[in-house]
């Protein structure tokens, strides 16, 4: 009977899926079992799905007929709080191995329960959790109706990185695979400090002349990360326990280097992604702050969506003002 056969196949597939799930969870570092949201990938996945639902549908629906929130004080606090958190993360990464016992080449994961190894586990989890906090970047955009900054790359980065890093932290909290987390947190100290000043208002514009170099700092980040993991491919031997993470970090660094390079060319060489009043300033190499306009909590990278005037079923649709532009 066809129905019995289909039911049997579904049961077998379900059984195999559960076996794979149990196998994956069995490999999770037992030292992380007591940390929040680390017992299973389900809560983390639910959080990210709720984030996507809000920023892509629910948030724009709620804000469709409302004026944008200002949120100045909240954003100032948020950005400078992330500066402080990122500073702590960088310090903890350094003291957990990178300036104590690591060689900056092939550094395996310390799986012991030594104080330094447990410190690395803690900061690896803290770095991952900071990515959950940073989902607020996009929520601020939606509440302030900054639809042009809710780009494809922005959403992809904020949702994909926390999901992949959950698995990275679960299996490999430390070792050479944690280098990119330390570098990323260093960049975030600079980035959120810029955003904090930017959110403070026009009187701080004179201190933001280095806006253009934010993209350059991001590019340097990806170069450093890619170069560091590239060492692995030229070593005679390396006992780092999870080579897959090395491959993923290399792909991730290279992928974003290409996308950020394209943004640099479009924004600062061709001037295509800036307001018309700012193009001349940008091409001359000066800072872009005409009439107090500035980017806050994100870079306009990827597919740029502008808010349209029309609505359907009470929701604002975000469409390009011209043709869709690929990242």
Coordinates of C-alpha atoms in Angstrom, one line a residue:
X1 CA 0.0 0.0 0.0
X2 CA 1.4 3.4 -1.0
X3 CA 0.3 5.1 2.2
X4 CA 2.0 2.5 4.4
X5 CA 5.1 2.9 2.3
X6 CA 5.1 6.7 2.6
X7 CA 4.5 6.4 6.3
X8 CA 7.4 4.0 6.8
X9 CA 9.7 6.2 4.8
X10 CA 8.8 9.3 6.8
X11 CA 9.4 7.4 10.1
X12 CA 12.8 6.2 8.8
X13 CA 13.7 9.7 7.7
X14 CA 12.6 11.1 11.1
X15 CA 14.6 8.4 12.9
X16 CA 17.7 9.2 10.9
X17 CA 17.3 12.9 11.5
X18 CA 17.0 12.4 15.2
X19 CA 20.1 10.1 15.1
X20 CA 22.1 12.9 13.3
X21 CA 20.8 15.5 15.8
X22 CA 21.8 13.4 18.8
X23 CA 25.2 12.7 17.2
X24 CA 25.8 16.4 16.7
X25 CA 24.8 17.3 20.3
X26 CA 27.0 14.5 21.6
X27 CA 30.0 16.3 20.3
X28 CA 29.3 19.5 22.1
X29 CA 32.0 20.5 24.6
X30 CA 30.7 19.4 28.0
X31 CA 32.2 22.5 29.7
X32 CA 29.5 24.6 27.9
X33 CA 26.5 22.6 29.1
X34 CA 25.7 25.0 32.0
X35 CA 25.9 28.2 29.8
X36 CA 22.6 29.9 28.8
X37 CA 21.2 28.8 25.4
X38 CA 23.9 26.1 24.9
X39 CA 22.0 23.0 25.8
X40 CA 20.4 22.8 22.3
X41 CA 20.5 24.8 19.1
X42 CA 16.7 25.1 19.1
X43 CA 16.3 28.2 21.4
X44 CA 19.0 30.0 19.4
X45 CA 17.4 29.1 16.1
X46 CA 14.0 30.3 17.4
X47 CA 15.5 33.6 18.5
X48 CA 16.9 34.1 15.0
X49 CA 13.7 33.1 13.3
X50 CA 11.8 35.6 15.5
X51 CA 14.4 38.3 14.6
X52 CA 13.9 37.6 10.8
X53 CA 10.1 37.6 11.2
X54 CA 10.2 41.0 13.0
X55 CA 12.7 42.8 10.8
X56 CA 11.2 41.5 7.5
X57 CA 7.5 41.6 8.2
X58 CA 6.1 42.4 11.6
X59 CA 8.3 45.5 12.3
X60 CA 7.5 47.2 9.0
X61 CA 3.8 46.4 9.5
X62 CA 3.8 48.0 12.9
X63 CA 5.7 51.0 11.7
X64 CA 3.8 51.5 8.4
X65 CA 1.5 54.2 9.7
X66 CA 3.6 55.5 12.5
X67 CA 6.2 58.1 12.8
X68 CA 9.8 56.8 13.3
X69 CA 11.0 56.6 16.9
X70 CA 14.0 58.8 17.8
X71 CA 15.6 56.5 20.4
X72 CA 18.6 58.8 20.8
X73 CA 19.3 58.1 24.4
X74 CA 18.7 54.3 24.0
X75 CA 21.1 54.2 21.0
X76 CA 23.8 56.1 22.8
X77 CA 23.6 53.7 25.8
X78 CA 23.4 50.7 23.5
X79 CA 26.4 51.6 21.4
X80 CA 28.7 52.5 24.3
X81 CA 27.6 49.5 26.2
X82 CA 28.8 47.4 23.3
X83 CA 32.1 49.3 23.2
X84 CA 32.6 48.2 26.9
X85 CA 31.5 44.6 26.2
X86 CA 33.7 44.3 23.1
X87 CA 36.7 45.7 25.2
X88 CA 36.1 43.0 27.8
X89 CA 35.9 40.3 25.2
X90 CA 39.2 41.3 23.5
X91 CA 40.9 41.5 26.9
X92 CA 39.6 38.0 27.9
X93 CA 40.7 36.5 24.6
X94 CA 44.2 37.9 25.0
X95 CA 44.5 36.7 28.6
X96 CA 43.0 33.3 27.8
X97 CA 45.8 32.4 25.5
X98 CA 46.6 34.8 22.7
X99 CA 49.3 36.7 24.7
X100 CA 50.0 33.9 27.2
X101 CA 50.4 30.5 25.7
X102 CA 49.4 30.7 22.0
X103 CA 51.9 30.7 19.2
X104 CA 49.6 32.6 16.7
X105 CA 50.2 29.7 14.3
X106 CA 48.8 26.2 15.0
X107 CA 47.1 26.5 18.4
X108 CA 44.9 23.5 19.3
X109 CA 41.9 23.8 21.7
X110 CA 42.8 23.3 25.3
X111 CA 40.1 20.8 26.4
X112 CA 41.3 20.7 30.0
X113 CA 39.6 22.2 33.1
X114 CA 42.5 24.5 33.8
X115 CA 41.7 28.1 34.8
X116 CA 43.0 29.5 31.5
X117 CA 41.1 26.9 29.4
X118 CA 37.8 27.6 31.3
X119 CA 38.4 31.3 30.8
X120 CA 38.7 30.8 27.0
X121 CA 35.4 28.8 27.1
X122 CA 33.7 31.7 28.9
X123 CA 34.9 34.4 26.6
X124 CA 34.0 32.2 23.5
X125 CA 30.5 32.0 24.8
X126 CA 30.4 35.7 25.6
X127 CA 31.5 36.6 22.1
X128 CA 28.6 34.4 20.7
X129 CA 26.1 36.0 23.1
X130 CA 27.3 39.5 22.0
X131 CA 26.0 38.5 18.5
X132 CA 22.6 37.9 19.9
X133 CA 22.7 41.4 21.6
X134 CA 23.7 42.9 18.2
X135 CA 20.5 41.9 16.7
X136 CA 19.2 45.1 18.2
X137 CA 21.1 46.9 15.4
X138 CA 18.4 45.9 12.9
X139 CA 15.6 46.4 15.3
X140 CA 16.7 50.0 15.8
X141 CA 16.7 50.5 12.0
X142 CA 13.1 49.2 11.8
X143 CA 11.8 51.3 14.6
X144 CA 13.5 54.4 13.2
X145 CA 12.3 53.5 9.7
X146 CA 15.8 53.5 8.3
X147 CA 14.8 51.0 5.6
X148 CA 17.7 51.8 3.4
X149 CA 20.1 50.3 6.0
X150 CA 18.2 47.0 6.3
X151 CA 20.1 45.5 3.5
X152 CA 20.5 41.8 2.4
X153 CA 24.0 41.7 3.6
X154 CA 23.2 43.3 7.0
X155 CA 20.4 40.7 7.7
X156 CA 22.5 37.8 6.4
X157 CA 25.5 38.8 8.6
X158 CA 23.4 39.3 11.7
X159 CA 21.5 36.1 11.4
X160 CA 24.0 33.7 9.8
X161 CA 26.9 34.5 12.0
X162 CA 25.2 33.8 15.4
X163 CA 23.9 30.6 14.0
X164 CA 27.2 29.3 12.8
X165 CA 29.1 30.6 15.8
X166 CA 26.8 28.6 18.1
X167 CA 28.2 25.5 16.6
X168 CA 31.7 26.8 16.6
X169 CA 31.6 27.7 20.3
X170 CA 29.9 24.4 21.1
X171 CA 32.6 22.3 19.4
X172 CA 35.7 24.5 19.4
X173 CA 35.8 27.1 22.2
X174 CA 39.4 28.3 21.7
X175 CA 42.5 27.5 19.7
X176 CA 43.4 29.1 16.4
X177 CA 39.8 29.2 15.3
X178 CA 39.1 31.9 17.9
X179 CA 41.5 34.4 16.3
X180 CA 38.8 35.9 14.0
X181 CA 36.5 36.4 17.1
X182 CA 39.2 38.4 18.8
X183 CA 39.8 40.5 15.7
X184 CA 36.1 41.0 15.1
X185 CA 35.6 42.3 18.7
X186 CA 38.5 44.7 18.3
X187 CA 36.9 46.1 15.2
X188 CA 33.6 46.4 17.1
X189 CA 35.2 48.6 19.7
X190 CA 36.0 51.1 17.0
X191 CA 32.8 50.6 15.1
X192 CA 30.4 51.0 18.1
X193 CA 32.4 54.0 19.4
X194 CA 31.8 55.6 16.0
X195 CA 28.1 54.8 16.2
X196 CA 27.8 56.1 19.7
X197 CA 29.2 59.4 18.7
X198 CA 27.1 59.5 15.6
X199 CA 23.9 58.8 17.6
X200 CA 24.8 61.7 20.0
X201 CA 23.8 64.3 17.4
X202 CA 25.2 66.9 15.0
X203 CA 27.4 68.6 17.5
X204 CA 29.7 65.5 17.4
X205 CA 30.0 65.5 13.6
X206 CA 33.4 67.2 13.7
X207 CA 34.7 64.2 15.5
X208 CA 33.5 61.7 12.8
X209 CA 35.9 62.7 10.0
X210 CA 37.1 59.1 9.9
X211 CA 33.9 57.6 8.7
X212 CA 35.4 56.6 5.3
X213 CA 38.0 54.5 7.1
X214 CA 35.5 52.3 8.8
X215 CA 35.2 50.3 5.7
X216 CA 39.0 50.1 5.4
X217 CA 39.2 48.8 9.0
X218 CA 36.7 46.1 8.1
X219 CA 38.7 45.2 5.0
X220 CA 41.9 44.9 7.2
X221 CA 39.9 42.6 9.5
X222 CA 39.1 40.2 6.8
X223 CA 42.6 40.2 5.4
X224 CA 44.1 39.4 8.9
X225 CA 41.6 36.7 9.5
X226 CA 42.1 35.0 6.1
X227 CA 45.9 35.2 6.3
X228 CA 45.9 33.7 9.8
X229 CA 43.9 30.6 8.8
X230 CA 45.7 30.3 5.5
X231 CA 48.8 29.2 7.5
X232 CA 47.0 26.0 8.2
X233 CA 47.2 24.9 4.5
X234 CA 51.0 25.3 4.5
X235 CA 51.8 23.5 7.7
X236 CA 53.4 20.1 7.6
X237 CA 51.2 19.1 10.5
X238 CA 48.7 20.8 12.8
X239 CA 46.8 19.1 15.7
X240 CA 43.9 21.7 15.7
X241 CA 40.9 19.4 16.4
X242 CA 38.3 20.9 14.0
X243 CA 39.8 21.7 10.5
X244 CA 36.2 22.3 9.2
X245 CA 36.1 25.5 11.3
X246 CA 39.4 26.7 9.6
X247 CA 37.8 26.2 6.2
X248 CA 34.6 28.0 7.1
X249 CA 36.5 31.0 8.6
X250 CA 38.6 31.2 5.4
X251 CA 35.5 31.2 3.2
X252 CA 33.7 33.7 5.5
X253 CA 36.7 36.1 5.6
X254 CA 37.2 35.9 1.8
X255 CA 33.5 36.3 1.0
X256 CA 33.1 39.4 3.1
X257 CA 36.3 40.9 1.9
X258 CA 34.9 40.7 -1.7
X259 CA 31.6 42.3 -0.6
X260 CA 33.2 45.1 1.5
X261 CA 35.6 45.8 -1.3
X262 CA 32.7 46.2 -3.7
X263 CA 31.1 48.6 -1.3
X264 CA 34.3 50.6 -1.0
X265 CA 34.5 50.9 -4.8
X266 CA 30.9 51.8 -5.2
X267 CA 30.8 54.3 -2.3
X268 CA 34.2 56.0 -2.3
X269 CA 35.5 55.5 -5.9
X270 CA 32.4 55.7 -8.0
X271 CA 30.2 57.5 -5.4
X272 CA 27.1 55.5 -6.4
X273 CA 25.9 54.7 -2.8
X274 CA 26.0 58.2 -1.3
X275 CA 23.6 61.1 -1.3
X276 CA 24.2 63.4 -4.3
X277 CA 25.2 66.2 -2.1
X278 CA 27.9 64.0 -0.6
X279 CA 29.4 62.5 -3.8
X280 CA 31.8 65.3 -4.5
X281 CA 33.0 65.3 -0.9
X282 CA 33.6 61.6 -0.9
X283 CA 35.4 61.6 -4.2
X284 CA 37.7 64.3 -2.8
X285 CA 38.5 62.0 0.1
X286 CA 36.7 64.1 2.7
X287 CA 34.3 62.9 5.4
X288 CA 30.6 62.5 4.5
X289 CA 28.5 64.5 6.9
X290 CA 26.3 66.9 5.0
X291 CA 23.5 68.5 7.0
X292 CA 24.1 66.0 9.8
X293 CA 23.4 62.9 7.7
X294 CA 25.3 59.9 8.8
X295 CA 25.1 56.1 8.9
X296 CA 24.2 54.6 12.3
X297 CA 24.7 51.0 13.5
X298 CA 25.4 49.5 10.1
X299 CA 26.9 49.9 6.7
X300 CA 24.9 50.3 3.5
X301 CA 26.2 47.1 1.9
X302 CA 24.4 44.6 -0.2
X303 CA 21.1 45.0 -1.8
X304 CA 19.8 48.4 -0.9
X305 CA 16.1 48.7 -0.1
X306 CA 14.3 52.0 0.0
X307 CA 10.9 52.5 1.5
X308 CA 8.1 52.9 -1.0
X309 CA 5.1 55.1 -0.5
X310 CA 2.5 52.3 -1.1
X311 CA 1.3 49.7 1.3
X312 CA -0.5 46.4 1.0
X313 CA -2.5 44.7 3.8
X314 CA -1.2 47.5 6.1
X315 CA 2.5 46.7 5.6
X316 CA 5.2 48.8 4.0
X317 CA 7.0 47.1 1.2
X318 CA 10.7 47.9 0.8
X319 CA 11.7 48.2 -2.8
X320 CA 14.6 49.7 -4.6
X321 CA 14.2 53.2 -5.9
X322 CA 15.6 52.0 -9.2
X323 CA 16.8 48.5 -10.1
X324 CA 17.9 45.9 -7.6
X325 CA 21.7 46.2 -7.1
X326 CA 23.6 43.1 -6.2
X327 CA 26.2 43.2 -3.5

